Amino acid sequence: MTGPLAGLRVVDFGQYVAGPLTAVLLADQGADVIHVDPPGGPRMAGVADAFLNRGKRRAILDLKRPGDLAAARRLAASADVVIENFRPGVLTRLGLDLDAIRQQHPALITCSLPGFGADDPRARLRGYEGVIAAATANCEPRPGEEPVGWDWERPAYSALPLASSFAAYLAGVSIVMALIARRRTGRGQRVEVPLFDAMFTLIGHSGAYVNERGLRPPRPIHGRGAGAFRCLDGRYVQFDTSSARHLSWFARAAGLLGRLDPELLDLTSNARPEVNERLHAALRAEFLTRTAAEWEEIGNAAGAAIGFVRTPAEWIGTEHARRTHAVAPVTDPELGAIWCTGLPVALSEFPDPPLRPRRLAGADTDAVLAELDGEPARPAPGPGSAPSAGSEPEVALSQPLSGIRVLDLGLALAGPTCGRILAEFGASVLKIGSPAAGVGGYLNRGKESLLLDLGTLAGQEVYWRLVEHADVVLENFSPGTAGRLTIGSDEVLARRPDLVYTSISCYGLGGPWTGWRGWERQGQAVTGIMERTELPSVLGPYNIVDIGTGILGAFATALALYHRQSTGRGQLASASLVQSATYHQALFMFDFPGYRPGEPRGYFALGESPLQRYYRAADRWFFLAARPEDIPALAAVTRQPELARRTGAALEAALDDAFAADTAQALVARLADAGVAAHVIVPIADLMTDAVVRARGLSVSQDVAGVGSCTMPGVSPRLSDTPALAGHPPRRPGEDARQVLASVGLADRLDALERGWVVRATDLPAAWP
């Protein structure tokens, strides 16, 4: 076993997706994970099990049998981390009270991932993906990406389990943060990341607004010619002009200069809608002259951001996916040699982590029970994990990263999201931006800010002074930029081998596309997510790839910091948009002879089956999440006894008719009383002002200087002893220049640095855009 988590025991009682996925994240980083199934095997069997239980030992225990329940208690007590994703209270009612076990073994870390938190009125509701999607408005296209003539009242169902995935990513981060805290205090704690709560981290800036203005409607992302274009071979590319100069680079490489009306390529003129429409028309004609693969090569060779819209199978077959470990081969005991989702992060100290195939359900039951019989009982109440050697326990540690200093050079969404999450876990984060610009708002919450020109020698002098005092440097510059400025990982780690350097990019490190540029759209396009919409177009109202990569960047950073605690060594940690996008699709990302993906696809999909589907009530849509054994309850709620005799399309049609006669809220309430999960669709504006959401801190308001009261998502993970906190309101970019320079002995240089436009400390941008 190798990896930063080698030597740790994790017991995984999880079923379906969120719990097992969290455990996979830890298993792939070296933890010894024991997955416990009920009699009959996992609740999500089939091909997905080959990924969800990869690298774990597996036991079957029946918690309704006294002997097996006693073994489960002993197994939990022997662990460093226990994971479960039952509804609140279910595991305790079965006799496995993790809180009680942790009281006897204070070093234990427990992690719960229910659909809804214990203090949420919906705690008893089964948190199926469609239920959480309806509850968090994650069920519509992005404006400008919808099918022609789209009915905006209609929901769209995606098979990607985003609520479970984001909960697992945040749980992975939180568990490693709790391990970092345990190294400092000797104490474990309780971690909770409900699926509903996790969605607020994904919502991110989409739910952030100045209260006086209200929530701004989302805008299409097709400025300056950006979008999906059909090519000569009938395939599509996704062209991105988030950086306007990429259009100019592409035009030069494509031979458009002198052929197109100059106004179309003028970066001031084509910002106007009417010119942009003409530019799109010209580009549609141009892209039809070459194949999608040819355009991808031409555009990326020019430095533009353009991605060929591939299928998941085509992505698995690329050299780049394989060399970056975004996908990986394993030999499965049932399926044979397969390719599946690989790793979501990379650590330079562990460049080629061996991924182990799954064991079949129950394969290790006897061995695990024999180990328990041979292990001495862990003493109670002494801690099972002492603080770092040579240090005393920190009795009053407030947050896991208290005392850790981070330089956040992040741009756009993924990098700043990573920095904000590190701040939420207690790090002192300094956001460094260019004097000519400055990203404000929700992304900079909890951070100090300095506007510094890193392209000047004077700016680099300041940078290196800051590096001397830092623990982490975080950046997501365009590929090669940090190296050209000589401030990248090679230079930083040569000077500070004990520092963690976190790099976030579109395509990751080590493959032939590493030098290519890209954003959310390219991450979705090349990995198969965009192809799932069948248009193709950007999937989802939220930035699933950018925000996911920000969280996984924090996971990589936490792993590197945990490893540094025991070794004193820093390293290069990295995450990428394509690795995150691959991980989002892990339940369907397979390649082996005979594999045929069968999940629902396209914007017109409403669900998985008649029992797991969106339905239109008399006034609005809601999601029904019923089980086959719930059909008698459905018949009673709808007063349609013949439902029990119907299946397939006939059942769907009958439910359609029955539900259309009543209001959605009344139906959902009656279904809940009958023990059937369902949820109305909640618009994002209503969600951010919902009383339960506000009371639970998932939507918070802060007074931002010069702007007034602003609403934004709160913090999703809950840690019982060293909590994650929202931090202070966003400050104006550059506001902290004087104190930052003073902290590294450069207070007397501020005026000269400002005169030379190296530092910007006056006439600052607004704190909220």
Coordinates of C-alpha atoms in Angstrom, one line a residue, residues 157-695:
Y157 CA -33.1 14.9 -16.0
S158 CA -29.4 14.0 -16.0
A159 CA -28.1 10.6 -15.1
L160 CA -24.9 12.1 -13.6
P161 CA -25.2 11.7 -9.8
L162 CA -23.9 15.2 -9.1
A163 CA -25.3 15.6 -5.6
S164 CA -23.7 12.3 -4.5
S165 CA -20.4 13.2 -6.3
F166 CA -20.1 16.7 -4.9
A167 CA -21.0 15.4 -1.4
A168 CA -18.3 12.7 -1.8
Y169 CA -15.7 15.3 -3.0
L170 CA -16.4 17.5 0.0
A171 CA -16.4 14.6 2.4
G172 CA -13.0 13.5 1.0
V173 CA -11.7 17.0 1.7
S174 CA -13.3 17.1 5.1
I175 CA -12.0 13.7 6.2
V176 CA -8.4 14.7 5.3
M177 CA -8.9 18.0 7.1
A178 CA -10.1 16.1 10.1
L179 CA -7.0 13.8 9.9
I180 CA -4.8 16.9 9.7
A181 CA -6.5 18.2 12.9
R182 CA -6.2 14.8 14.6
R183 CA -2.4 14.9 13.9
R184 CA -2.4 18.2 15.8
T185 CA -4.8 17.4 18.7
G186 CA -5.0 13.6 18.9
R187 CA -8.8 13.8 18.6
G188 CA -11.2 12.6 15.9
Q189 CA -14.5 14.2 15.3
R190 CA -17.8 13.9 13.4
V191 CA -18.1 15.0 9.8
E192 CA -21.4 15.5 8.0
V193 CA -21.9 16.4 4.4
P194 CA -25.6 16.0 3.4
L195 CA -26.1 15.7 -0.4
F196 CA -28.5 18.7 -0.3
D197 CA -25.9 20.8 1.5
A198 CA -23.2 19.9 -0.9
M199 CA -25.1 21.3 -3.8
F200 CA -24.6 24.8 -2.4
T201 CA -20.9 24.6 -3.0
L202 CA -21.7 23.7 -6.6
I203 CA -24.3 26.5 -6.9
G204 CA -21.5 28.9 -5.9
H205 CA -21.6 32.2 -7.7
S206 CA -24.8 31.3 -9.4
G207 CA -26.5 31.9 -6.0
A208 CA -24.5 35.0 -5.1
Y209 CA -26.0 38.5 -5.5
V210 CA -26.3 42.0 -4.1
N211 CA -29.6 42.1 -2.2
E212 CA -30.5 45.5 -3.5
R213 CA -30.3 44.2 -7.1
G214 CA -31.7 40.7 -6.6
L215 CA -30.5 37.5 -8.2
R216 CA -29.2 38.2 -11.7
P217 CA -30.7 35.9 -14.4
P218 CA -28.1 33.7 -15.9
R219 CA -26.8 34.9 -19.3
P220 CA -25.8 32.9 -22.4
I221 CA -22.1 32.3 -22.8
H222 CA -21.8 32.8 -26.5
G223 CA -20.0 36.1 -26.7
R224 CA -17.5 36.8 -29.4
G225 CA -18.3 33.7 -31.4
A226 CA -18.1 31.2 -28.7
G227 CA -20.1 28.0 -28.8
A228 CA -20.5 24.5 -30.3
F229 CA -19.9 24.3 -34.1
R230 CA -20.7 21.4 -36.5
C231 CA -17.7 20.4 -38.6
L232 CA -17.2 18.7 -42.0
D233 CA -17.5 15.2 -40.6
G234 CA -20.8 16.0 -38.7
R235 CA -19.0 16.1 -35.4
Y236 CA -18.8 19.2 -33.2
V237 CA -16.1 21.3 -31.5
Q238 CA -16.7 23.6 -28.5
F239 CA -14.9 27.0 -29.1
D240 CA -14.3 29.2 -26.2
T241 CA -13.5 32.9 -26.2
S242 CA -13.6 33.6 -22.5
S243 CA -10.3 35.2 -23.2
A244 CA -11.0 37.5 -26.1
R245 CA -7.6 37.3 -27.6
H246 CA -8.1 33.6 -28.3
L247 CA -10.5 34.6 -31.1
S248 CA -7.6 36.7 -32.7
W249 CA -5.2 33.8 -32.4
F250 CA -7.7 31.4 -33.9
A251 CA -8.5 33.7 -36.7
R252 CA -4.9 34.0 -37.7
A253 CA -4.3 30.3 -37.6
A254 CA -7.5 29.5 -39.5
G255 CA -6.7 32.1 -42.3
L256 CA -9.7 34.3 -41.5
L257 CA -7.7 37.5 -41.5
G258 CA -8.5 39.4 -44.7
R259 CA -11.3 37.0 -45.6
L260 CA -13.9 38.0 -42.9
D261 CA -15.3 41.5 -42.5
P262 CA -12.7 43.2 -40.1
E263 CA -15.6 44.3 -37.8
L264 CA -16.3 40.6 -37.0
L265 CA -12.8 40.1 -35.6
D266 CA -12.6 43.5 -33.9
L267 CA -12.7 42.7 -30.1
T268 CA -14.6 45.9 -29.4
S269 CA -17.2 45.6 -32.2
N270 CA -17.9 41.9 -31.8
A271 CA -19.0 42.5 -28.2
R272 CA -22.2 44.0 -29.6
P273 CA -25.0 41.4 -30.1
E274 CA -25.7 42.2 -33.7
V275 CA -22.0 41.8 -34.7
N276 CA -21.7 38.7 -32.6
E277 CA -24.6 37.1 -34.5
R278 CA -22.9 37.8 -37.8
L279 CA -19.6 36.4 -36.5
H280 CA -21.4 33.2 -35.5
A281 CA -22.8 32.8 -38.9
A282 CA -19.4 33.2 -40.5
L283 CA -17.8 30.7 -38.1
R284 CA -20.6 28.2 -38.8
A285 CA -19.6 28.3 -42.4
E286 CA -15.9 28.1 -41.7
F287 CA -16.1 25.2 -39.3
L288 CA -17.9 23.1 -42.0
T289 CA -14.7 23.1 -44.1
R290 CA -12.6 20.8 -41.8
T291 CA -13.2 17.8 -39.5
A292 CA -13.6 18.4 -35.7
A293 CA -10.3 16.7 -35.0
E294 CA -8.5 19.0 -37.5
W295 CA -10.1 22.1 -35.9
E296 CA -9.1 20.9 -32.5
E297 CA -5.4 20.6 -33.6
I298 CA -5.4 23.9 -35.4
G299 CA -7.0 25.9 -32.6
N300 CA -4.9 24.5 -29.8
A301 CA -1.7 24.9 -31.8
A302 CA -2.6 28.6 -32.0
G303 CA -3.2 28.8 -28.3
A304 CA -6.9 29.0 -28.5
A305 CA -9.4 27.0 -26.3
I306 CA -11.2 24.5 -28.5
G307 CA -12.3 21.0 -27.8
F308 CA -13.6 18.1 -30.0
V309 CA -16.9 16.9 -28.5
R310 CA -16.1 13.2 -27.8
T311 CA -18.1 10.3 -26.4
P312 CA -16.9 8.9 -23.1
A313 CA -15.5 5.8 -25.0
E314 CA -13.5 8.1 -27.3
W315 CA -12.1 10.0 -24.4
I316 CA -11.1 6.7 -22.7
G317 CA -9.2 5.8 -25.9
T318 CA -7.1 9.0 -26.0
E319 CA -3.4 8.9 -25.1
H320 CA -3.9 11.9 -23.0
A321 CA -6.6 10.4 -20.8
R322 CA -4.4 7.4 -20.2
R323 CA -1.1 9.1 -19.6
T324 CA -2.6 11.6 -17.1
H325 CA -4.3 8.7 -15.1
A326 CA -7.7 10.3 -15.8
V327 CA -8.7 6.8 -16.8
A328 CA -7.0 3.6 -15.8
P329 CA -6.9 -0.1 -16.5
V330 CA -7.8 -2.8 -14.0
T331 CA -8.5 -6.5 -14.2
D332 CA -11.9 -7.0 -12.7
P333 CA -12.8 -10.4 -11.2
E334 CA -16.0 -10.6 -13.2
L335 CA -15.5 -8.2 -16.2
G336 CA -11.9 -9.0 -17.0
A337 CA -9.6 -6.3 -18.3
I338 CA -11.4 -3.0 -18.3
W339 CA -10.7 0.7 -18.5
C340 CA -12.5 2.9 -16.0
T341 CA -12.2 6.2 -14.3
G342 CA -8.8 6.8 -12.8
L343 CA -7.6 9.4 -10.4
P344 CA -9.1 12.9 -9.8
V345 CA -5.8 14.4 -8.5
A346 CA -2.1 13.8 -8.8
L347 CA 0.7 14.1 -6.2
S348 CA 4.4 14.3 -7.3
E349 CA 5.5 12.1 -4.3
F350 CA 3.2 9.3 -5.6
P351 CA 3.5 9.6 -9.4
D352 CA 2.1 6.2 -10.3
P353 CA -0.3 5.0 -7.7
P354 CA -1.3 1.3 -8.3
L355 CA -5.1 1.1 -8.6
R356 CA -6.4 -2.2 -7.4
P357 CA -9.5 -3.9 -8.8
R358 CA -12.6 -4.6 -6.7
R359 CA -13.0 -7.7 -4.7
L360 CA -16.4 -9.4 -5.0
A361 CA -19.0 -8.8 -2.2
G362 CA -18.1 -10.8 0.9
A363 CA -14.8 -12.1 -0.4
D364 CA -12.9 -10.9 2.7
T365 CA -15.5 -11.5 5.4
D366 CA -13.6 -14.4 7.1
A367 CA -10.2 -12.6 6.8
V368 CA -11.6 -9.4 8.3
L369 CA -13.3 -11.2 11.2
A370 CA -10.1 -13.1 11.8
E371 CA -8.1 -9.9 12.0
L372 CA -10.6 -8.5 14.5
D373 CA -10.2 -11.6 16.6
G374 CA -6.4 -11.3 16.5
E375 CA -6.3 -7.5 17.2
P376 CA -6.1 -6.2 20.8
A377 CA -9.0 -4.0 21.6
R378 CA -8.3 -0.3 21.2
P379 CA -7.9 1.2 24.7
A380 CA -10.7 3.5 25.8
P381 CA -10.6 6.4 26.0
G382 CA -7.0 7.0 24.9
P383 CA -6.4 8.6 21.5
G384 CA -5.4 6.2 18.7
S385 CA -3.4 8.9 16.8
A386 CA -0.9 11.1 18.6
P387 CA 0.0 14.5 17.4
S388 CA 3.1 14.9 15.2
A389 CA 6.3 13.6 16.7
G390 CA 8.0 16.1 19.0
S391 CA 4.9 18.3 19.4
E392 CA 2.3 18.7 22.1
P393 CA -1.4 18.4 21.5
E394 CA -3.2 21.6 20.5
V395 CA -6.0 21.6 23.0
A396 CA -7.7 24.7 21.5
L397 CA -7.2 24.2 17.8
S398 CA -10.1 26.1 16.2
Q399 CA -9.8 24.9 12.5
P400 CA -7.8 22.2 10.7
L401 CA -5.6 24.7 8.8
S402 CA -5.2 27.3 11.5
G403 CA -1.7 28.8 11.0
I404 CA -1.4 27.6 7.4
R405 CA -0.6 30.4 4.9
V406 CA -1.7 30.1 1.3
L407 CA -0.8 32.3 -1.7
D408 CA -3.8 32.1 -4.1
L409 CA -2.9 33.1 -7.6
G410 CA -6.1 31.6 -9.0
L411 CA -8.1 32.9 -11.9
A412 CA -11.6 32.4 -13.2
L413 CA -13.5 29.8 -11.0
A414 CA -11.6 26.6 -10.2
G415 CA -8.5 28.2 -8.6
P416 CA -10.3 30.8 -6.6
T417 CA -12.8 28.2 -5.4
C418 CA -10.0 26.0 -4.2
G419 CA -8.5 29.0 -2.3
R420 CA -11.9 29.9 -0.8
I421 CA -12.4 26.3 0.5
L422 CA -8.9 26.3 2.1
A423 CA -9.8 29.6 3.8
E424 CA -13.1 28.0 5.1
F425 CA -11.0 25.3 6.7
G426 CA -8.9 28.0 8.5
A427 CA -6.0 28.8 6.3
S428 CA -4.8 32.4 6.0
V429 CA -5.3 33.0 2.2
L430 CA -3.8 35.9 0.3
K431 CA -5.4 36.4 -3.1
I432 CA -2.9 37.8 -5.5
G433 CA -4.3 39.4 -8.7
S434 CA -3.1 41.6 -11.5
P435 CA -3.1 45.4 -11.0
A436 CA -5.1 45.8 -14.2
A437 CA -8.0 43.7 -13.0
G438 CA -9.3 42.0 -9.9
V439 CA -11.9 39.4 -9.3
G440 CA -14.1 40.3 -6.4
G441 CA -17.3 38.9 -4.9
Y442 CA -18.1 35.5 -3.4
L443 CA -15.0 33.9 -4.6
N444 CA -12.8 36.2 -2.4
R445 CA -14.7 35.7 0.8
G446 CA -12.4 35.1 3.7
K447 CA -9.3 36.1 1.8
E448 CA -6.8 39.0 2.1
S449 CA -6.1 40.7 -1.3
L450 CA -3.0 42.1 -3.0
L451 CA -2.9 43.4 -6.6
L452 CA 0.7 42.6 -7.8
D453 CA 2.4 42.5 -11.3
L454 CA 4.2 39.2 -11.3
G455 CA 5.7 40.0 -14.7
T456 CA 8.1 42.6 -13.3
L457 CA 11.3 42.0 -11.3
A458 CA 10.0 44.2 -8.5
G459 CA 6.8 42.2 -8.4
Q460 CA 8.7 39.0 -8.2
E461 CA 10.8 40.3 -5.4
V462 CA 7.5 40.7 -3.4
Y463 CA 6.3 37.3 -4.5
W464 CA 9.4 35.5 -3.3
R465 CA 9.3 37.3 0.0
L466 CA 5.7 36.0 0.4
V467 CA 6.8 32.5 -0.7
E468 CA 9.3 32.5 2.2
H469 CA 6.4 32.8 4.7
A470 CA 3.9 30.5 2.8
D471 CA 2.9 26.9 3.2
V472 CA 0.9 26.6 0.0
V473 CA 1.1 28.3 -3.4
L474 CA -2.0 27.8 -5.6
E475 CA -2.3 28.7 -9.2
N476 CA -4.3 27.9 -12.4
F477 CA -2.5 30.1 -14.9
S478 CA -2.6 29.1 -18.6
P479 CA -0.2 26.3 -19.2
G480 CA 3.4 27.4 -19.2
T481 CA 2.7 30.9 -17.8
A482 CA 4.2 30.3 -14.3
G483 CA 7.2 28.7 -15.9
R484 CA 7.8 31.5 -18.3
L485 CA 7.6 34.0 -15.4
T486 CA 10.0 31.7 -13.5
I487 CA 7.6 31.6 -10.5
G488 CA 6.3 28.1 -11.1
S489 CA 6.5 24.8 -9.2
D490 CA 10.1 24.0 -10.3
E491 CA 11.4 27.3 -9.0
V492 CA 9.2 27.4 -5.8
L493 CA 10.0 23.8 -4.8
A494 CA 13.7 24.3 -5.4
R495 CA 13.7 27.2 -2.9
R496 CA 11.1 25.7 -0.6
P497 CA 11.1 21.9 -0.8
D498 CA 8.8 21.8 2.3
L499 CA 6.0 23.9 0.5
V500 CA 2.9 22.5 -1.2
Y501 CA 2.5 23.8 -4.8
T502 CA -1.0 23.2 -6.1
S503 CA -1.5 23.5 -9.8
I504 CA -5.0 23.5 -11.4
S505 CA -5.4 23.3 -15.2
C506 CA -7.8 22.2 -17.9
Y507 CA -5.9 19.1 -19.2
G508 CA -3.7 18.1 -16.3
L509 CA 0.0 17.2 -16.2
G510 CA 2.0 14.6 -18.2
G511 CA 0.0 14.1 -21.4
P512 CA 0.3 15.4 -24.9
W513 CA -2.5 18.0 -24.3
T514 CA -1.0 19.4 -21.2
G515 CA -0.1 22.7 -23.0
W516 CA -3.6 23.2 -24.2
R517 CA -5.9 25.9 -22.8
G518 CA -9.4 25.4 -21.7
W519 CA -12.3 26.2 -19.4
E520 CA -15.6 24.5 -18.3
R521 CA -16.7 24.0 -21.9
Q522 CA -13.6 22.2 -23.0
G523 CA -13.6 20.0 -19.8
Q524 CA -17.1 18.9 -20.7
A525 CA -16.5 18.6 -24.4
V526 CA -13.5 16.3 -24.6
T527 CA -14.6 13.9 -21.8
G528 CA -18.1 13.1 -23.0
I529 CA -20.3 15.2 -20.7
M530 CA -21.4 17.5 -23.4
E531 CA -22.2 14.6 -25.7
R532 CA -24.8 13.5 -23.1
T533 CA -27.1 16.4 -24.0
E534 CA -27.4 15.1 -27.6
L535 CA -27.2 18.6 -29.0
P536 CA -24.3 18.9 -28.0
S537 CA -24.2 21.7 -25.4
V538 CA -22.9 22.7 -22.0
L539 CA -24.6 20.5 -19.4
G540 CA -26.3 22.0 -16.3
P541 CA -27.2 25.3 -14.9
Y542 CA -24.1 25.3 -12.7
N543 CA -20.4 25.0 -13.5
I544 CA -20.0 21.4 -12.6
V545 CA -16.5 21.0 -13.9
D546 CA -14.9 24.2 -12.6
I547 CA -16.4 24.0 -9.2
G548 CA -15.7 20.2 -9.0
T549 CA -12.1 20.9 -9.8
G550 CA -11.9 23.6 -7.2
I551 CA -13.0 21.1 -4.5
L552 CA -10.7 18.4 -5.8
G553 CA -7.8 20.9 -5.9
A554 CA -8.5 21.4 -2.2
F555 CA -8.5 17.6 -1.7
A556 CA -5.1 17.4 -3.4
T557 CA -3.8 20.2 -1.3
A558 CA -5.1 18.6 1.9
L559 CA -3.5 15.3 1.0
A560 CA -0.1 17.0 0.4
L561 CA -0.4 18.9 3.7
Y562 CA -1.2 15.7 5.6
H563 CA 1.8 14.0 4.0
R564 CA 4.0 17.0 5.0
Q565 CA 3.0 16.6 8.6
S566 CA 4.7 13.2 8.8
T567 CA 7.6 13.7 6.4
G568 CA 8.3 17.5 6.4
R569 CA 8.4 17.3 2.6
G570 CA 6.3 19.4 0.2
Q571 CA 5.3 18.4 -3.3
L572 CA 3.5 19.3 -6.4
A573 CA -0.3 18.6 -6.1
S574 CA -2.5 19.0 -9.1
A575 CA -6.1 18.7 -10.3
S576 CA -7.6 19.3 -13.7
L577 CA -10.9 20.0 -15.4
V578 CA -10.7 16.8 -17.5
Q579 CA -10.0 14.6 -14.4
S580 CA -12.9 16.1 -12.6
A581 CA -15.2 15.7 -15.6
T582 CA -14.2 12.1 -15.9
Y583 CA -14.9 11.5 -12.2
H584 CA -18.4 13.0 -12.6
Q585 CA -19.1 10.2 -15.1
A586 CA -17.5 7.4 -13.1
L587 CA -20.6 5.2 -13.0
F588 CA -20.7 5.1 -16.8
M589 CA -17.0 5.6 -17.7
F590 CA -16.1 2.1 -18.8
D591 CA -14.6 0.4 -21.8
F592 CA -14.5 -3.3 -22.3
P593 CA -15.9 -5.8 -24.8
G594 CA -19.7 -5.8 -24.7
Y595 CA -20.1 -2.7 -22.6
R596 CA -23.1 -0.6 -23.7
P597 CA -24.1 2.4 -21.6
G598 CA -27.8 2.6 -21.0
E599 CA -28.4 5.6 -18.9
P600 CA -31.0 8.3 -19.9
R601 CA -29.6 10.9 -22.2
G602 CA -30.6 14.2 -23.7
Y603 CA -32.5 17.3 -22.3
F604 CA -35.9 15.6 -23.0
A605 CA -35.2 12.8 -20.5
L606 CA -37.4 13.0 -17.4
G607 CA -36.0 10.2 -15.3
E608 CA -34.8 6.6 -15.0
S609 CA -38.1 4.9 -14.9
P610 CA -41.8 5.5 -14.2
L611 CA -41.0 5.4 -10.5
Q612 CA -37.9 7.7 -10.7
R613 CA -39.1 10.6 -12.8
Y614 CA -40.3 14.2 -13.0
Y615 CA -44.1 14.6 -13.3
R616 CA -46.3 17.6 -14.0
A617 CA -48.9 18.3 -11.3
A618 CA -51.7 20.7 -11.9
D619 CA -49.5 23.7 -11.1
R620 CA -45.9 22.7 -11.4
W621 CA -43.3 19.9 -11.8
F622 CA -42.0 17.6 -9.1
F623 CA -39.7 14.6 -8.9
L624 CA -41.1 11.2 -7.8
A625 CA -38.6 8.8 -6.2
A626 CA -40.5 5.7 -5.5
R627 CA -39.5 2.1 -5.1
P628 CA -41.4 -0.9 -6.5
E629 CA -42.6 -1.7 -3.0
D630 CA -44.1 1.8 -2.9
I631 CA -46.7 1.1 -5.6
P632 CA -49.5 0.3 -3.2
A633 CA -48.8 3.6 -1.4
L634 CA -48.9 5.4 -4.8
A635 CA -52.2 3.7 -5.6
A636 CA -53.6 4.9 -2.3
V637 CA -52.3 8.5 -2.6
T638 CA -53.6 8.9 -6.1
R639 CA -56.8 6.9 -5.4
Q640 CA -56.0 4.7 -8.4
P641 CA -56.0 1.1 -7.3
E642 CA -55.3 -0.2 -10.8
L643 CA -51.7 1.2 -10.5
A644 CA -50.7 -2.1 -8.8
R645 CA -51.5 -3.9 -12.1
R646 CA -49.5 -1.7 -14.4
T647 CA -45.9 -1.5 -15.4
G648 CA -43.6 0.3 -17.8
A649 CA -45.3 2.9 -20.2
A650 CA -48.8 2.0 -18.9
L651 CA -47.7 2.8 -15.3
E652 CA -46.1 6.1 -16.4
A653 CA -49.2 7.2 -18.3
A654 CA -51.4 6.4 -15.4
L655 CA -49.2 8.3 -13.0
D656 CA -49.1 11.2 -15.4
D657 CA -52.9 11.4 -15.5
A658 CA -53.3 10.9 -11.7
F659 CA -50.8 13.6 -10.7
A660 CA -52.2 16.2 -13.1
A661 CA -55.3 16.5 -11.0
D662 CA -53.7 18.0 -7.9
T663 CA -51.1 20.6 -6.9
A664 CA -47.5 19.5 -6.6
Q665 CA -47.1 20.6 -3.0
A666 CA -50.2 18.7 -1.9
L667 CA -49.0 15.6 -3.7
V668 CA -45.5 15.7 -2.2
A669 CA -47.0 16.1 1.3
R670 CA -49.3 13.1 0.9
L671 CA -46.5 11.0 -0.6
A672 CA -44.2 11.9 2.3
D673 CA -46.9 10.9 4.8
A674 CA -47.1 7.5 2.9
G675 CA -43.3 7.1 3.1
V676 CA -42.7 7.9 -0.6
A677 CA -39.9 10.3 -1.5
A678 CA -40.8 13.3 -3.8
H679 CA -39.9 17.0 -4.0
V680 CA -41.2 20.0 -5.9
I681 CA -38.8 21.9 -8.1
V682 CA -37.4 24.9 -6.1
P683 CA -36.2 27.9 -8.3
I684 CA -32.8 29.1 -7.3
A685 CA -34.1 32.5 -6.2
D686 CA -36.5 30.8 -3.8
L687 CA -33.8 28.4 -2.6
M688 CA -31.5 31.2 -1.5
T689 CA -34.1 32.8 0.6
D690 CA -35.7 29.6 2.0
A691 CA -36.1 29.8 5.8
V692 CA -34.7 26.3 6.4
V693 CA -31.7 27.0 4.1
R694 CA -31.0 30.3 5.9
A695 CA -31.4 28.7 9.3

